[in-house]
Short mmCIF file of C-alpha atoms and ligand atoms in Angstrom, two decimals:
data_model
loop_
_atom_site.label_atom_id
_atom_site.label_comp_id
_atom_site.label_asym_id
_atom_site.label_seq_id
_atom_site.Cartn_x
_atom_site.Cartn_y
_atom_site.Cartn_z
CA MET A 1 -108.98 125.33 139.46
CA VAL A 2 -108.89 123.52 142.90
CA HIS A 3 -107.42 120.16 142.74
CA LEU A 4 -108.93 117.70 144.95
CA GLY A 5 -107.84 114.20 143.67
CA PRO A 6 -104.45 112.44 144.72
CA LYS A 7 -101.38 113.80 143.28
CA LYS A 8 -100.85 112.15 140.16
CA PRO A 9 -98.93 113.20 136.88
CA PRO A 10 -101.11 114.75 134.35
CA SER A 11 -101.99 112.52 131.40
CA ARG A 12 -99.14 112.98 128.92
CA LYS A 13 -101.26 112.31 125.98
CA GLY A 14 -103.26 115.58 125.93
CA SER A 15 -100.66 117.56 127.74
CA MET A 16 -98.56 118.71 124.66
CA MET A 17 -101.62 120.09 122.61
CA ASP A 18 -101.00 123.65 123.09
CA VAL A 19 -97.32 123.57 122.85
CA PRO A 20 -96.21 125.55 119.58
CA ARG A 21 -94.44 123.84 116.95
CA ASP A 22 -91.04 125.07 117.49
CA LEU A 23 -91.08 124.02 121.14
CA LEU A 24 -92.31 120.63 120.21
CA GLU A 25 -89.42 120.16 117.76
CA GLN A 26 -87.19 121.15 120.70
CA ILE A 27 -88.81 118.57 123.10
CA ALA A 28 -88.30 116.00 120.30
CA HIS A 29 -84.58 117.00 119.91
CA LEU A 30 -84.28 116.67 123.75
CA GLU A 31 -86.15 113.18 123.75
CA LYS A 32 -83.75 111.94 121.28
CA ILE A 33 -80.48 112.94 123.08
CA PHE A 34 -81.79 111.82 126.71
CA THR A 35 -83.32 108.75 125.83
CA VAL A 36 -81.30 105.34 126.62
CA ASP A 37 -83.12 102.58 124.70
CA THR A 38 -82.89 98.88 125.67
CA ALA A 39 -80.21 98.12 123.11
CA LYS A 40 -78.04 100.96 124.54
CA LEU A 41 -78.64 99.74 128.13
CA LYS A 42 -77.57 96.41 127.12
CA ALA A 43 -74.56 97.54 125.48
CA ILE A 44 -73.59 99.74 128.49
CA VAL A 45 -73.97 96.61 130.74
CA LYS A 46 -71.73 94.46 128.64
CA HIS A 47 -69.00 97.04 128.59
CA PHE A 48 -69.54 97.57 132.28
CA VAL A 49 -68.99 93.92 133.18
CA SER A 50 -65.62 94.01 131.19
CA GLU A 51 -64.64 97.10 133.03
CA LEU A 52 -65.42 95.65 136.46
CA GLU A 53 -63.07 92.74 135.52
CA LYS A 54 -60.27 95.04 134.31
CA GLY A 55 -60.42 96.89 137.54
CA LEU A 56 -59.81 93.59 139.43
CA SER A 57 -56.94 92.77 137.21
CA LYS A 58 -53.05 93.51 138.16
CA GLU A 59 -53.01 96.29 135.46
CA GLY A 60 -56.33 97.94 136.77
CA GLY A 61 -58.66 100.06 134.91
CA SER A 62 -60.55 103.05 135.17
CA ILE A 63 -63.11 101.71 137.71
CA PRO A 64 -60.95 101.28 140.92
CA MET A 65 -62.49 98.03 142.54
CA ILE A 66 -61.02 98.49 145.86
CA PRO A 67 -60.96 95.60 148.22
CA ALA A 68 -62.43 96.83 151.39
CA TRP A 69 -61.13 94.14 153.91
CA VAL A 70 -64.45 92.99 155.00
CA MET A 71 -64.50 89.33 154.68
CA ASN A 72 -67.73 88.21 155.93
CA MET A 73 -71.32 89.16 156.07
CA PRO A 74 -72.65 89.65 159.77
CA THR A 75 -74.42 86.75 161.33
CA GLY A 76 -76.92 88.67 163.11
CA LYS A 77 -75.67 87.82 166.51
CA GLU A 78 -73.22 90.91 166.70
CA THR A 79 -73.28 92.72 169.96
CA GLY A 80 -71.64 95.81 171.46
CA THR A 81 -71.48 99.53 171.35
CA TYR A 82 -69.57 101.30 168.49
CA LEU A 83 -69.16 104.83 167.44
CA ALA A 84 -69.85 105.78 163.79
CA LEU A 85 -68.77 108.89 161.98
CA ASP A 86 -70.04 109.46 158.57
CA MET A 87 -68.56 112.29 156.19
CA GLY A 88 -70.60 111.93 153.17
CA GLY A 89 -71.24 114.67 150.58
CA THR A 90 -73.55 117.09 152.25
CA ASN A 91 -73.63 116.51 156.04
CA LEU A 92 -71.56 115.02 158.75
CA ARG A 93 -73.15 112.55 161.10
CA VAL A 94 -72.07 111.17 164.35
CA CYS A 95 -73.78 108.01 165.93
CA GLU A 96 -73.68 105.70 168.70
CA VAL A 97 -74.91 102.30 167.66
CA THR A 98 -75.69 99.36 169.84
CA LEU A 99 -75.84 96.03 168.28
CA GLY A 100 -78.51 93.76 170.12
CA GLY A 101 -77.44 90.36 168.75
CA ASN A 102 -80.70 89.59 167.24
CA ARG A 103 -80.41 91.47 164.01
CA ASP A 104 -81.50 94.47 165.97
CA PHE A 105 -79.89 97.77 166.97
CA ASP A 106 -80.45 101.02 168.70
CA ILE A 107 -79.01 104.25 167.27
CA THR A 108 -78.38 107.82 168.82
CA GLN A 109 -77.07 110.27 166.37
CA SER A 110 -76.33 114.00 165.66
CA LYS A 111 -76.18 115.61 162.45
CA TYR A 112 -73.79 118.55 161.69
CA HIS A 113 -74.01 120.77 158.55
CA MET A 114 -70.74 120.87 156.46
CA PRO A 115 -70.21 124.67 155.96
CA ALA A 116 -70.30 125.47 152.20
CA GLY A 117 -66.71 126.74 152.06
CA MET A 118 -65.38 123.58 153.59
CA LYS A 119 -65.56 121.63 150.45
CA SER A 120 -62.71 123.80 148.97
CA GLY A 121 -61.00 124.82 152.18
CA THR A 122 -57.90 123.57 153.79
CA ALA A 123 -57.17 119.87 155.24
CA ASP A 124 -56.78 121.36 158.55
CA GLN A 125 -60.13 123.10 158.56
CA LEU A 126 -61.70 119.96 157.43
CA TRP A 127 -60.08 117.63 160.00
CA ASP A 128 -60.67 120.13 162.96
CA TYR A 129 -64.16 120.53 162.08
CA VAL A 130 -64.70 116.59 161.79
CA ALA A 131 -62.88 116.19 165.22
CA GLU A 132 -64.91 118.97 166.71
CA CYS A 133 -68.17 117.28 165.84
CA LEU A 134 -66.97 113.98 167.26
CA GLU A 135 -65.87 115.85 170.39
CA SER A 136 -69.17 117.66 170.88
CA PHE A 137 -71.27 114.40 170.38
CA LEU A 138 -69.17 112.65 173.12
CA LYS A 139 -69.50 115.59 175.55
CA ALA A 140 -73.14 115.56 175.02
CA HIS A 141 -73.76 111.84 175.26
CA HIS A 142 -70.80 110.76 177.53
CA PRO A 143 -69.75 113.70 179.58
CA ASP A 144 -68.21 111.62 182.33
CA LYS A 145 -67.38 108.35 180.70
CA ASP A 146 -63.84 107.45 179.45
CA THR A 147 -64.26 106.92 175.79
CA CYS A 148 -60.98 105.81 174.72
CA GLN A 149 -62.09 102.28 174.62
CA MET A 150 -64.87 102.85 172.15
CA HIS A 151 -64.31 101.52 168.61
CA LEU A 152 -64.98 103.95 165.79
CA GLY A 153 -66.17 103.06 162.19
CA PHE A 154 -65.28 105.99 160.06
CA THR A 155 -67.47 106.15 156.83
CA PHE A 156 -65.45 108.41 154.44
CA SER A 157 -67.31 108.02 151.17
CA TYR A 158 -64.69 108.83 148.60
CA PRO A 159 -62.18 106.61 146.59
CA CYS A 160 -59.66 105.35 148.96
CA SER A 161 -56.93 102.75 148.37
CA GLN A 162 -57.02 100.30 151.41
CA ASP A 163 -54.04 98.33 152.45
CA ALA A 164 -55.99 97.45 155.72
CA ILE A 165 -59.38 97.91 156.98
CA ASN A 166 -58.36 100.90 159.15
CA ARG A 167 -56.51 102.91 156.52
CA GLY A 168 -57.28 104.56 153.31
CA VAL A 169 -55.34 106.71 150.90
CA LEU A 170 -57.66 109.19 149.11
CA GLN A 171 -57.21 108.59 145.52
CA ARG A 172 -59.12 111.65 144.47
CA TRP A 173 -61.78 113.95 145.65
CA THR A 174 -65.30 113.48 144.16
CA LYS A 175 -68.59 115.07 144.64
CA GLY A 176 -67.34 118.67 143.96
CA PHE A 177 -64.86 118.50 146.91
CA ASP A 178 -61.42 120.10 146.33
CA ILE A 179 -59.46 120.34 149.56
CA ASP A 180 -55.80 120.51 149.21
CA GLY A 181 -53.22 118.16 150.90
CA VAL A 182 -55.47 115.20 151.34
CA GLU A 183 -55.33 113.44 147.78
CA GLY A 184 -52.50 110.90 147.86
CA HIS A 185 -52.51 110.76 151.79
CA ASP A 186 -53.80 108.26 154.37
CA VAL A 187 -56.76 109.84 155.99
CA GLN A 188 -56.78 107.79 159.21
CA PRO A 189 -53.60 109.50 160.73
CA MET A 190 -54.99 112.89 159.63
CA LEU A 191 -58.37 112.33 161.54
CA GLU A 192 -56.61 110.82 164.53
CA ALA A 193 -54.01 113.70 164.84
CA ALA A 194 -57.12 116.21 164.82
CA LEU A 195 -58.70 114.04 167.54
CA ARG A 196 -55.47 114.10 169.73
CA ARG A 197 -55.24 117.94 169.35
CA ARG A 198 -58.57 117.90 171.05
CA ASN A 199 -57.64 115.29 173.46
CA VAL A 200 -60.26 112.77 172.03
CA PRO A 201 -58.18 109.63 172.29
CA ILE A 202 -60.30 107.54 169.97
CA THR A 203 -58.75 105.39 167.11
CA VAL A 204 -60.29 104.44 163.95
CA THR A 205 -61.06 100.69 164.04
CA ALA A 206 -62.53 100.46 160.34
CA LEU A 207 -62.56 102.99 157.63
CA ILE A 208 -65.46 102.38 155.25
CA ASN A 209 -67.06 103.43 152.09
CA ASP A 210 -70.86 104.14 152.43
CA THR A 211 -71.65 101.35 149.79
CA THR A 212 -69.95 98.74 151.87
CA GLY A 213 -71.60 99.86 154.93
CA THR A 214 -75.07 99.93 153.20
CA MET A 215 -74.28 96.45 151.73
CA VAL A 216 -73.38 95.00 155.33
CA ALA A 217 -76.07 96.86 157.04
CA SER A 218 -78.88 95.57 154.54
CA ASN A 219 -77.49 92.03 154.79
CA TYR A 220 -77.87 92.37 158.57
CA THR A 221 -81.62 92.54 158.06
CA ASP A 222 -82.12 90.87 154.78
CA PRO A 223 -79.74 88.09 153.88
CA GLU A 224 -80.68 88.25 150.25
CA ALA A 225 -79.12 91.82 150.23
CA ILE A 226 -75.59 91.15 148.73
CA ILE A 227 -75.09 94.38 146.98
CA GLY A 228 -74.95 97.92 148.58
CA SER A 229 -75.50 100.96 146.45
CA ILE A 230 -75.72 104.74 146.88
CA PHE A 231 -77.58 106.97 144.44
CA GLY A 232 -77.19 110.52 146.33
CA THR A 233 -74.57 113.28 146.17
CA GLY A 234 -72.59 110.67 144.40
CA CYS A 235 -73.05 107.12 143.00
CA ASN A 236 -71.32 103.91 143.63
CA GLY A 237 -71.76 100.14 144.44
CA ALA A 238 -70.26 97.44 146.57
CA TYR A 239 -70.63 93.83 146.56
CA PHE A 240 -68.70 90.54 147.57
CA ASP A 241 -66.24 88.75 145.40
CA TYR A 242 -63.72 85.90 146.34
CA VAL A 243 -60.10 86.61 146.68
CA LYS A 244 -59.45 84.20 143.83
CA ASN A 245 -61.18 86.29 141.50
CA ILE A 246 -58.96 89.46 142.35
CA PRO A 247 -55.89 89.03 140.50
CA LYS A 248 -54.35 92.26 141.97
CA LEU A 249 -54.36 90.76 145.38
CA GLU A 250 -52.20 87.67 144.28
CA GLY A 251 -49.40 87.07 146.49
CA LEU A 252 -50.04 90.11 148.66
CA THR A 253 -52.31 88.49 151.35
CA ASP A 254 -52.40 85.42 153.78
CA LEU A 255 -56.02 85.08 152.73
CA ASP A 256 -57.43 81.80 151.56
CA PRO A 257 -58.21 82.29 147.82
CA GLU A 258 -61.82 81.04 148.64
CA SER A 259 -62.26 83.83 151.24
CA PRO A 260 -64.99 86.50 150.36
CA MET A 261 -63.91 89.89 150.03
CA ALA A 262 -66.12 93.03 149.82
CA ILE A 263 -65.22 95.18 146.93
CA ASN A 264 -65.89 99.11 146.85
CA CYS A 265 -66.21 99.48 143.11
CA GLU A 266 -66.17 103.14 143.00
CA TYR A 267 -68.03 102.52 139.72
CA GLY A 268 -68.99 106.31 139.47
CA ALA A 269 -65.83 106.32 137.41
CA PHE A 270 -67.25 103.99 134.87
CA ASP A 271 -66.53 105.01 131.44
CA ASN A 272 -64.15 107.94 132.03
CA GLU A 273 -62.70 107.18 128.74
CA HIS A 274 -65.96 108.31 127.35
CA VAL A 275 -66.61 105.29 125.12
CA ILE A 276 -70.24 104.06 125.73
CA LEU A 277 -72.22 106.44 127.81
CA PRO A 278 -74.52 108.72 125.57
CA ARG A 279 -73.23 111.99 126.96
CA THR A 280 -74.94 115.16 125.61
CA ARG A 281 -73.06 118.49 125.35
CA TYR A 282 -74.48 119.47 128.73
CA ASP A 283 -72.77 116.54 130.37
CA VAL A 284 -69.46 117.60 128.53
CA HIS A 285 -69.71 121.06 129.88
CA ILE A 286 -70.52 119.73 133.52
CA ASP A 287 -67.42 117.69 133.32
CA GLU A 288 -65.08 119.95 131.81
CA THR A 289 -65.99 122.84 134.36
CA SER A 290 -65.80 120.47 137.36
CA PRO A 291 -62.89 120.56 139.75
CA ARG A 292 -61.86 117.10 138.44
CA PRO A 293 -62.65 116.74 134.69
CA ASN A 294 -62.53 113.16 132.95
CA GLN A 295 -63.19 111.76 136.38
CA GLN A 296 -66.50 110.10 137.56
CA ALA A 297 -68.19 110.21 134.15
CA PHE A 298 -71.07 107.78 135.27
CA GLU A 299 -71.76 109.70 138.56
CA LYS A 300 -71.94 113.04 136.55
CA MET A 301 -74.80 111.66 134.57
CA ILE A 302 -76.78 110.22 137.53
CA SER A 303 -76.03 111.77 140.87
CA GLY A 304 -77.81 114.42 142.98
CA LEU A 305 -75.17 116.86 142.63
CA TYR A 306 -75.53 117.12 138.70
CA LEU A 307 -79.24 116.48 137.69
CA GLY A 308 -80.37 120.19 138.50
CA GLU A 309 -77.47 121.55 136.76
CA ILE A 310 -78.03 119.52 133.53
CA HIS A 311 -81.58 121.00 133.51
CA ARG A 312 -80.50 124.48 133.93
CA LEU A 313 -77.85 124.08 131.31
CA VAL A 314 -80.50 122.97 128.81
CA MET A 315 -82.78 125.82 129.67
CA MET A 316 -79.83 128.20 129.28
CA ASP A 317 -79.20 126.89 126.03
CA LEU A 318 -82.83 127.24 124.81
CA PHE A 319 -83.01 130.72 126.06
CA GLU A 320 -79.87 131.72 124.16
CA GLN A 321 -81.26 130.30 120.99
CA GLY A 322 -84.53 132.39 121.56
CA TYR A 323 -86.95 129.45 122.37
CA ILE A 324 -87.91 130.10 125.91
CA PHE A 325 -88.37 133.05 128.49
CA GLU A 326 -88.45 135.80 125.67
CA LYS A 327 -87.41 139.23 126.90
CA GLN A 328 -87.12 138.02 130.49
CA ASN A 329 -84.13 138.80 132.79
CA ILE A 330 -82.82 135.41 133.70
CA ASP A 331 -79.91 136.57 135.75
CA ALA A 332 -80.73 134.49 138.72
CA LEU A 333 -80.72 131.26 136.42
CA ARG A 334 -77.29 132.11 135.17
CA GLU A 335 -75.76 131.20 138.55
CA PRO A 336 -73.99 127.71 138.00
CA PHE A 337 -75.80 124.87 140.43
CA SER A 338 -78.74 127.37 141.20
CA LEU A 339 -81.28 124.78 140.37
CA ASP A 340 -80.66 121.75 142.71
CA THR A 341 -82.02 118.24 142.24
CA SER A 342 -84.79 118.44 144.82
CA PHE A 343 -86.16 121.32 142.60
CA LEU A 344 -86.12 119.08 139.51
CA SER A 345 -88.23 116.50 141.76
CA GLN A 346 -90.63 119.22 142.54
CA ILE A 347 -91.18 119.94 138.91
CA GLU A 348 -91.80 116.27 138.31
CA GLU A 349 -94.31 116.09 141.07
CA ASP A 350 -96.58 119.20 140.16
CA PRO A 351 -99.85 117.58 140.12
CA PHE A 352 -101.49 120.24 138.06
CA GLU A 353 -102.32 119.98 134.38
CA ASN A 354 -101.42 123.46 133.71
CA LEU A 355 -98.25 123.22 135.93
CA THR A 356 -99.08 126.10 138.30
CA GLU A 357 -96.59 124.86 141.03
CA VAL A 358 -93.83 125.17 138.47
CA GLU A 359 -95.04 128.40 137.70
CA ASP A 360 -94.93 129.59 141.23
CA MET A 361 -91.33 127.89 141.73
CA PHE A 362 -89.76 129.66 138.76
CA GLN A 363 -91.23 132.98 139.87
CA SER A 364 -89.92 132.79 143.31
CA LYS A 365 -86.66 131.42 142.80
CA PHE A 366 -85.67 132.85 139.47
CA ALA A 367 -87.99 135.83 139.14
CA ILE A 368 -88.89 134.29 135.70
CA LYS A 369 -92.38 134.24 134.15
CA THR A 370 -93.24 131.16 132.46
CA THR A 371 -95.91 130.28 129.90
CA GLU A 372 -97.70 127.12 129.94
CA PRO A 373 -96.00 125.63 126.86
CA GLU A 374 -92.56 126.51 128.59
CA ARG A 375 -93.52 124.84 131.69
CA LYS A 376 -94.64 121.68 129.68
CA LEU A 377 -91.09 121.64 128.08
CA ILE A 378 -89.46 122.28 131.53
CA ARG A 379 -91.61 119.16 132.98
CA ARG A 380 -90.81 116.88 130.01
CA LEU A 381 -87.00 117.82 130.33
CA ALA A 382 -87.15 116.89 134.20
CA GLU A 383 -88.61 113.63 133.13
CA LEU A 384 -86.09 112.84 130.58
CA ILE A 385 -83.05 113.71 133.00
CA GLY A 386 -84.78 111.81 135.86
CA THR A 387 -85.34 108.74 133.66
CA ARG A 388 -81.91 108.77 132.07
CA ALA A 389 -80.33 108.80 135.48
CA ALA A 390 -82.55 106.01 136.86
CA ARG A 391 -81.93 103.76 133.70
CA ILE A 392 -78.24 104.27 133.51
CA SER A 393 -78.12 103.73 137.44
CA ALA A 394 -79.66 100.26 137.04
CA CYS A 395 -76.79 99.31 134.59
CA GLY A 396 -74.23 99.33 137.53
CA ILE A 397 -76.48 96.82 139.49
CA ALA A 398 -77.15 94.60 136.44
CA ALA A 399 -73.35 94.57 135.72
CA LEU A 400 -72.53 93.25 139.19
CA CYS A 401 -75.12 90.60 139.01
CA LYS A 402 -74.00 89.38 135.47
CA LYS A 403 -70.31 89.45 136.68
CA THR A 404 -71.29 87.33 139.66
CA GLY A 405 -73.40 85.15 137.72
CA ARG A 406 -76.46 85.97 140.00
CA THR A 407 -80.02 85.82 138.69
CA ARG A 408 -81.64 86.71 141.92
CA ALA A 409 -80.46 89.28 144.30
CA HIS A 410 -81.49 92.28 146.34
CA ALA A 411 -79.35 95.60 146.22
CA GLY A 412 -79.85 97.80 149.42
CA ALA A 413 -79.88 101.27 147.98
CA ASP A 414 -79.68 104.72 149.79
CA GLY A 415 -79.09 108.26 149.06
CA SER A 416 -81.24 111.45 148.32
CA VAL A 417 -81.92 110.59 144.61
CA PHE A 418 -83.07 106.93 145.27
CA ASN A 419 -85.11 108.06 148.45
CA LYS A 420 -86.57 111.18 147.12
CA TYR A 421 -86.62 111.57 143.39
CA PRO A 422 -90.03 110.73 141.97
CA ASN A 423 -90.23 107.34 140.03
CA PHE A 424 -86.42 106.83 140.42
CA ARG A 425 -87.10 103.17 141.80
CA GLU A 426 -89.77 102.31 139.23
CA ARG A 427 -87.67 103.73 136.39
CA GLY A 428 -84.81 101.65 137.57
CA ALA A 429 -86.75 98.50 137.82
CA GLN A 430 -88.11 98.86 134.21
CA ALA A 431 -84.52 99.22 132.96
CA LEU A 432 -83.53 95.97 134.82
CA LYS A 433 -86.54 94.27 133.17
CA GLU A 434 -85.45 95.41 129.77
CA ILE A 435 -81.77 94.54 130.33
CA PHE A 436 -82.81 90.94 131.48
CA ASP A 437 -85.58 90.50 129.22
CA TRP A 438 -87.88 89.61 132.04
CA THR A 439 -91.62 88.95 131.23
CA CYS A 440 -92.87 88.62 134.79
CA GLU A 441 -94.96 91.39 136.83
CA PRO A 442 -92.79 93.80 138.68
CA LYS A 443 -93.60 92.26 142.13
CA ASP A 444 -91.78 89.14 140.66
CA TYR A 445 -88.64 90.77 139.42
CA PRO A 446 -85.72 88.61 140.53
CA ILE A 447 -83.26 91.43 141.16
CA ARG A 448 -84.64 94.22 143.23
CA ILE A 449 -83.07 97.66 144.20
CA GLN A 450 -84.68 98.44 147.53
CA PRO A 451 -84.24 100.83 150.37
CA ALA A 452 -81.31 99.79 152.52
CA GLU A 453 -80.72 99.89 156.25
CA ASP A 454 -78.47 102.85 157.49
CA GLY A 455 -75.04 101.87 156.00
CA SER A 456 -73.00 104.60 157.47
CA GLY A 457 -74.24 104.21 160.92
CA VAL A 458 -75.30 100.56 161.45
CA GLY A 459 -73.10 99.34 158.63
CA ALA A 460 -70.24 101.01 159.92
CA ALA A 461 -70.91 99.58 163.58
CA LEU A 462 -71.20 96.00 162.24
CA ILE A 463 -68.04 96.50 160.14
CA ALA A 464 -66.22 97.63 163.37
CA ALA A 465 -67.61 94.67 165.22
CA LEU A 466 -66.47 92.07 162.43
CA THR A 467 -62.98 93.64 162.40
CA LEU A 468 -62.71 93.31 166.14
CA GLN A 469 -63.70 89.65 165.86
CA ARG A 470 -61.25 89.06 163.16
CA ILE A 471 -58.37 90.81 165.18
CA GLU A 472 -59.25 88.48 168.11
CA GLN A 473 -58.87 85.61 166.11
CA GLY A 474 -55.73 86.48 164.58
CA LEU A 475 -57.18 86.67 161.14
CA PRO A 476 -55.66 89.21 158.65
CA VAL A 477 -57.44 92.52 158.03
CA GLY A 478 -55.17 93.80 155.46
CA LEU A 479 -52.29 93.11 153.17
CA ARG A 480 -49.31 91.23 154.42
CA GLU A 481 -47.20 93.67 156.51
CA GLU A 482 -44.39 94.04 153.90
CA PHE A 483 -46.90 95.21 151.20
CA ARG A 484 -48.37 97.96 153.39
CA ARG A 485 -47.42 101.61 153.19
CA LYS A 486 -45.30 102.98 155.71
CA GLN A 487 -47.29 105.06 158.19
CA GLU A 488 -47.20 108.73 157.44
C1 BGC B 501 -67.42 108.33 145.88
C2 BGC B 501 -67.85 107.03 146.59
C3 BGC B 501 -69.23 107.05 147.09
C4 BGC B 501 -70.25 107.68 146.42
C5 BGC B 501 -71.71 107.78 147.07
C6 BGC B 501 -68.84 108.84 145.28
O1 BGC B 501 -68.47 110.23 144.72
O2 BGC B 501 -66.38 108.31 144.90
O3 BGC B 501 -66.72 106.68 147.49
O4 BGC B 501 -69.50 105.85 147.82
O5 BGC B 501 -69.89 108.81 146.02
O6 BGC B 501 -71.51 108.67 148.36
#
């Protein structure tokens, strides 16, 4: 059959007609365990708000709620040229950003692939590679220029405790990283030492989380954007609070209690105690076999690193029980993480009623022949996993709005899942509607999660600019000296 119309999902109604009863029962079971209904969403948000508060308290909680030492939003008039280095979960990026002074910017950038082995290599390998990329960028773009005066915003998107804007002690690796000798250490001196070994005399002006960068960059072009969020390899959010609402800073800074303070929530760690999120046994398996069990509970149900793996685990389980892929060699599918989240996106996007694209994908990637009923189950499972991720994601944004008493807000969002996963935005918006009981049309929803400006490039440059302004004005950019960690 030749499909000529626009890509649209097949009508769900007729689509299960030929599925045999035993598979229909399995689908019904999966629907049960992967569906998060309105009441559950509301319960998650309620618990989330109290956990955000707990993270700000002196005792602390499992959500780190890290003061990020960004104390004002940009005015839009910032100017200057800055370097930005972005070490996310998959690639490394070096940018040169020129802020134009009129909410505008120019950006030149190079991307470098992070070699697969690096995630579990040594600290020296990591920092040398990062320094090498920065050096090669400078050689390509500034062969003659003395670059030591350039200011660097370093986006290091892992939970770091910050006693000042340019420093950060890695609490723990996330996103599958497992490099010895970095956790518990300040990453700034490690990067600077690696740069010095290559005679690149650049120092870090600001150490930034991607969510804080996303919030600031989004606010630069849209003043209503007051939250930054990432739904990518990892998941997290940032917002502005006031110093007076952060008990754990009491007595440690010279800041006015009324001063705003950006908080890098690190809420991928929400529900590490496993009291509220509806985990399935597949989620438990992912957690237990990950390099950091009992960490990042929220992230492990949402982010791009895990969605494909959840799908794979369910299929493996159904195969072992004899429901699918009868008498087939499924060795290729046995490989952990062999099915990535982009594969799931493609499954959801197959425009054909008989799911022939899914058929081709399984043949070419796993050498598995699928029947049409199996493909229908596979597709329904992808929808369930993608929908659950989007709905649970919305709980973080809703909790931040509830905590700060906002009924209207824009959240700038970035990351591969947000940008590429089909229907992720619509499903997230629908969840917000249910959480807040809105009755209006989607276009009028008062809280919107929308595509962000480039947080780790433009955001990092803006934060470097804001930091320099504060330093020039003699304003604090960290804890009082006596409360700072001694330089390593
Ligand atoms: C990290 C955060 C980061 C998020 C998105 C999480 O795993 O802990 O620092 O913001 O991923 O990149």
